[in-house]
Short mmCIF file of C-alpha atoms and ligand atoms in Angstrom, two decimals:
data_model
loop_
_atom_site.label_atom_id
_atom_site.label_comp_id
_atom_site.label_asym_id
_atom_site.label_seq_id
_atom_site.Cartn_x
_atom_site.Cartn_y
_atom_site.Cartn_z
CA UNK Z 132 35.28 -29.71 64.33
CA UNK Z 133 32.72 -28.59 62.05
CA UNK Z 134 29.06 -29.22 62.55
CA UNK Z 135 27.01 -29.92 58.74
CA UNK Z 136 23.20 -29.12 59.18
CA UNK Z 137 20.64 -30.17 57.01
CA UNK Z 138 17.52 -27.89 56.12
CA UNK Z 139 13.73 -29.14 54.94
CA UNK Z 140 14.09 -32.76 55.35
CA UNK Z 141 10.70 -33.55 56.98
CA UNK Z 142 7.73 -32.81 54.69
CA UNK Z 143 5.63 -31.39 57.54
CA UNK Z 144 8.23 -28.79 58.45
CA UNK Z 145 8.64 -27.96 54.90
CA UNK Z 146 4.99 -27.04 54.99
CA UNK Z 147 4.75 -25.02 58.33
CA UNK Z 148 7.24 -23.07 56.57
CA UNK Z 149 5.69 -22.53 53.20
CA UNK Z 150 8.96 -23.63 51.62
CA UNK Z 151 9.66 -25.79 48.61
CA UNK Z 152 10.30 -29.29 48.99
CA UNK Z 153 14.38 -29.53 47.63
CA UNK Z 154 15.34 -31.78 44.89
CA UNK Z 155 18.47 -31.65 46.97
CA UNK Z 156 19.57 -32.09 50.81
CA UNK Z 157 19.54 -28.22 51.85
CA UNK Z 158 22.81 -27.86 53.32
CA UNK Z 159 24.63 -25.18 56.04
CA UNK Z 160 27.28 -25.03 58.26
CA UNK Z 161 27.62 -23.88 62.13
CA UNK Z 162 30.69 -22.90 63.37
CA UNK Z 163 32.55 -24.79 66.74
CA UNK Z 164 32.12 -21.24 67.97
CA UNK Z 165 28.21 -21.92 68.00
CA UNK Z 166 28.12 -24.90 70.46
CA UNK Z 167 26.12 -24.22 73.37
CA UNK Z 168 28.76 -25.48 76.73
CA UNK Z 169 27.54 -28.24 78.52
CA UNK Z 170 25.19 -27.23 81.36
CA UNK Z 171 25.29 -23.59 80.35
CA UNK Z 172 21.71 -21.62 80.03
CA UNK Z 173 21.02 -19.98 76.54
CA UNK Z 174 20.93 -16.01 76.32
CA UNK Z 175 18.56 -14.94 73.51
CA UNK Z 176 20.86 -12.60 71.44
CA UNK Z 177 19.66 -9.23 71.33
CA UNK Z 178 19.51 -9.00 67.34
CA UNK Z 179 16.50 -10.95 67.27
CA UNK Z 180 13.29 -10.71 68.48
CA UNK Z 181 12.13 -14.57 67.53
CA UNK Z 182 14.50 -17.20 68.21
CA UNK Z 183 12.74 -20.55 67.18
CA UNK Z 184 13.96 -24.01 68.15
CA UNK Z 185 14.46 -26.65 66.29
CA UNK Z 186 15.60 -30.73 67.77
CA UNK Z 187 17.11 -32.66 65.59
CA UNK Z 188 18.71 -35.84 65.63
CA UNK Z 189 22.64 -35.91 65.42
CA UNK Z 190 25.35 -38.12 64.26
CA UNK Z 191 29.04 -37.53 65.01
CA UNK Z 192 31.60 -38.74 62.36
CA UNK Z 193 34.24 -41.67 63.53
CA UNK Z 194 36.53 -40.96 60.85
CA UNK Z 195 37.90 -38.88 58.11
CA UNK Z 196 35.57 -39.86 54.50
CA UNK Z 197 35.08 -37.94 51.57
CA UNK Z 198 32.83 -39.40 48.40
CA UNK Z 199 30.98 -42.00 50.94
CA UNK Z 200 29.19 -44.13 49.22
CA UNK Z 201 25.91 -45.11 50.56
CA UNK Z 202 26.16 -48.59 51.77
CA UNK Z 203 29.62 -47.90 53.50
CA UNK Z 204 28.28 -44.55 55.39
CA UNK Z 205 27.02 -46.58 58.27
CA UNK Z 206 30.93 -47.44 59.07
CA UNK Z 207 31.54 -43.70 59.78
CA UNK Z 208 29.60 -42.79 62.66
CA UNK Z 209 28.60 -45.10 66.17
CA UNK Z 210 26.82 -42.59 68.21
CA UNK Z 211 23.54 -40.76 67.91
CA UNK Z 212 22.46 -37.92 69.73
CA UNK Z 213 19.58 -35.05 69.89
CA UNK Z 214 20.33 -31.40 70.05
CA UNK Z 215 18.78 -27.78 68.84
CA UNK Z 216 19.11 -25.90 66.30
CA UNK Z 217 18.24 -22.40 67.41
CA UNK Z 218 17.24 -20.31 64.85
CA UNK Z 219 17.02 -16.49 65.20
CA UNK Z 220 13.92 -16.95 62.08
CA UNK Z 221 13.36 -12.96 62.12
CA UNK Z 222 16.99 -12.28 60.89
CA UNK Z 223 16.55 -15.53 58.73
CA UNK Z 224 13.50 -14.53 57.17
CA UNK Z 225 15.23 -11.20 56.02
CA UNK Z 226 17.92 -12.76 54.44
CA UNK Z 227 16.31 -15.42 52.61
CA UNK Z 228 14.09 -12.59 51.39
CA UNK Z 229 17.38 -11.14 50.06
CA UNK Z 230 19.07 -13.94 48.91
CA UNK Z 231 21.51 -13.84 51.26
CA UNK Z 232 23.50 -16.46 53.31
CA UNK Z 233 21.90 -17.73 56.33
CA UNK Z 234 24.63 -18.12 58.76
CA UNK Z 235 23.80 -15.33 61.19
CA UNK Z 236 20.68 -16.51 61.54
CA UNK Z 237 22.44 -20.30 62.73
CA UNK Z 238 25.75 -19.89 63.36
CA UNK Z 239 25.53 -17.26 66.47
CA UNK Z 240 27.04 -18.23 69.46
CA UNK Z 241 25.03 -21.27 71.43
CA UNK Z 242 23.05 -22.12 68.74
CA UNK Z 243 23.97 -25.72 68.86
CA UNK Z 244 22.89 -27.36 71.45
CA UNK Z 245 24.58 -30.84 71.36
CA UNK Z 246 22.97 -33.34 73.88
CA UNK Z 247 24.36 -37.01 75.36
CA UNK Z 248 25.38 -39.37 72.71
CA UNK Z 249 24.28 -43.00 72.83
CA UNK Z 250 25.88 -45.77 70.46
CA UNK Z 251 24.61 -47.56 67.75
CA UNK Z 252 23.90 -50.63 69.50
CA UNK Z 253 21.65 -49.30 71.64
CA UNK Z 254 18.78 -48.80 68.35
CA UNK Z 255 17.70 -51.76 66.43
CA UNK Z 256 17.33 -49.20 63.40
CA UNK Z 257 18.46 -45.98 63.11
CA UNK Z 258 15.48 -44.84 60.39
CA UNK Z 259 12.94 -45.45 63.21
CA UNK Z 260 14.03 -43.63 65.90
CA UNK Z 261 11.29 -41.55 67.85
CA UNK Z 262 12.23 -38.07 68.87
CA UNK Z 263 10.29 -35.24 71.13
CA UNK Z 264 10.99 -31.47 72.01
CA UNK Z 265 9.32 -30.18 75.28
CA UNK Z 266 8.76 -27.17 76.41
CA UNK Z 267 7.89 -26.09 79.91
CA UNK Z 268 7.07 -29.94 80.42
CA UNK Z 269 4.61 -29.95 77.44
CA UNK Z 270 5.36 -31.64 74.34
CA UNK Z 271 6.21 -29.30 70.98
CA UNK Z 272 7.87 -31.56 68.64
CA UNK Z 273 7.77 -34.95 68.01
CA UNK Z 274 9.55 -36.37 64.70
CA UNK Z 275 10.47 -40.26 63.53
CA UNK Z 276 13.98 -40.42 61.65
CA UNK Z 277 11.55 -42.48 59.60
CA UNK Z 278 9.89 -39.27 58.14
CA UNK Z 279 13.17 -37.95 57.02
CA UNK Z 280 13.29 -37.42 53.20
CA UNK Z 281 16.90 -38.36 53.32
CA UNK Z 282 18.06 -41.12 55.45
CA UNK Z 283 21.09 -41.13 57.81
CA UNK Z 284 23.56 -42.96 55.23
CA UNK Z 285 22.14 -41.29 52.14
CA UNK Z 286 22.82 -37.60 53.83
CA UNK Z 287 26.34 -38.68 55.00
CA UNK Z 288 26.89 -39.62 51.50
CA UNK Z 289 25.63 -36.53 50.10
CA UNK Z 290 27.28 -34.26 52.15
CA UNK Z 291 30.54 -35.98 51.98
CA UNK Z 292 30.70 -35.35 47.90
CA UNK Z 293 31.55 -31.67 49.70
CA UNK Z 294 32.92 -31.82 52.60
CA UNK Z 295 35.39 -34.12 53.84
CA UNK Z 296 34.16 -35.10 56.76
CA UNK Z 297 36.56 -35.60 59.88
CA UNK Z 298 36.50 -37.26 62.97
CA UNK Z 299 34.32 -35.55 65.73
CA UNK Z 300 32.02 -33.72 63.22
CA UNK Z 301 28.49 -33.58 63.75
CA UNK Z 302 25.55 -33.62 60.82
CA UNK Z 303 22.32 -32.05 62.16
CA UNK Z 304 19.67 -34.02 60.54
CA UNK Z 305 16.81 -31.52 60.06
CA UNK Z 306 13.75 -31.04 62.26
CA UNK Z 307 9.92 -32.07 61.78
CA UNK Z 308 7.11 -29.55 62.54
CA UNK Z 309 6.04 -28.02 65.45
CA UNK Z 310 8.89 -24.89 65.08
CA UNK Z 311 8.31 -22.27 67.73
CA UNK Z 312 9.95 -19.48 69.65
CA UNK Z 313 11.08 -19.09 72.92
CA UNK Z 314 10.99 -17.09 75.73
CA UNK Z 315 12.97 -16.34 79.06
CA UNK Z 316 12.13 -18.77 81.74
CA UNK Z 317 11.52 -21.36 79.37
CA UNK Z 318 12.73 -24.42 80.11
CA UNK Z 319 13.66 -27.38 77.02
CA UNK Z 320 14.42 -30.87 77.37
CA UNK Z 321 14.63 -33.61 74.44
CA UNK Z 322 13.59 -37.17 74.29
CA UNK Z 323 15.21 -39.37 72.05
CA UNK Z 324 13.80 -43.42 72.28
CA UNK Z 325 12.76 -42.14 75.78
CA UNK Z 326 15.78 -41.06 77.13
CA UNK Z 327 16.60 -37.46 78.15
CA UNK Z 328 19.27 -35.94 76.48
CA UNK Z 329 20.07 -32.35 77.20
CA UNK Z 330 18.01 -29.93 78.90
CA UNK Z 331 18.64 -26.15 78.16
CA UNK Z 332 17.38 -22.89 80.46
CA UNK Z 333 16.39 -20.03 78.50
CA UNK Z 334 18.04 -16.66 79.97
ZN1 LIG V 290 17.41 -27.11 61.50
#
């Protein structure tokens, strides 16, 4: 299982970072390795001083497709879900400085935190789904998959002229603004369409 994330697709996050806004999907991989387990608290690594998170909405791959095209990428996936991104930005800042790859900065262990999948059916549209972050009970994120600058199908599409993608892989989505760090004794829960989907101690 791989998961495929995808970087700067809200406009606002693009901004709180002072990045560009891509001409292309910004694209990265986490390794399996990275998945937080189910029900297991996260331990901020001791490389980084400022681990940020990010939620994102999530789509797991049905079945095997490589060169999607657009209108068929809805036949690849039937469940949606919300996890984290965590993001040690210190190291990440450092590298991008450099030039370097990012995956250190993503791909450390538990820095995917996959939440409860819910099927298609339950959505009338999947480019209007509301999504919140919150921290400590207080809400730090709140995104619409209508905001994304590419949609569901078109980034399955896109990513699939890559990588082939297989059944049980997961495409991170990108995450709006409202990027932060953490802190032990935090406590993180996301919201997608109202419903709860993971909830994640900070250790
Ligand atoms: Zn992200």
């Amino acid at each position: 299982m791989k998961i495929i994330c995808i970087g700067r697709n809200y406009t606002d996050h693009i901004k709180e970072l002072s990045n560009e806004r891509p001409e292309e999907p910004v694209v990265f991989i986490k390794p399996d390795s990275s998945v937080l387990p189910k029900e297991q608290d996260f331990y901020i690594p001791e490389f980084s001083n400022e681990i940020h998170y990010e939620v994102e909405v999530l789509v797991k791959i049905k079945k095997v497709g490589k060169h999607i095209d657009k209108k068929f990428a809805h036949k690849y996936y039937d469940e949606i879900g919300l996890g984290i991104d965590f993001t040690a930005r210190d190291l990440q800042s450092k590298l991008k400085e450099k030039g370097l790859p990012w995956e250190k900065a993503k791909g450390f262990d538990g820095a995917a935190v996959i939440g409860k999948w819910l099927h298609v059916s339950n959505f009338q549209d999947v480019n209007a789904l509301s999504f919140s972050l919150f921290k400590n009970e207080k809400e730090v994120q709140k995104g619409n998959t209508s905001l994304m600058l590419w949609k569901i199908d078109e980034l399955l599409s896109y990513v699939s002229k890559f990588f082939t993608l297989k059944k049980g892989d997961i495409i991170f989505t990108g995450t709006p603004a409202g990027v932060g760090k953490i802190q032990v004794n935090d406590y993180l829960s996301g919201v997608l369409e109202g419903q709860e989907l993971f909830t994640v101690k900070i250790k």
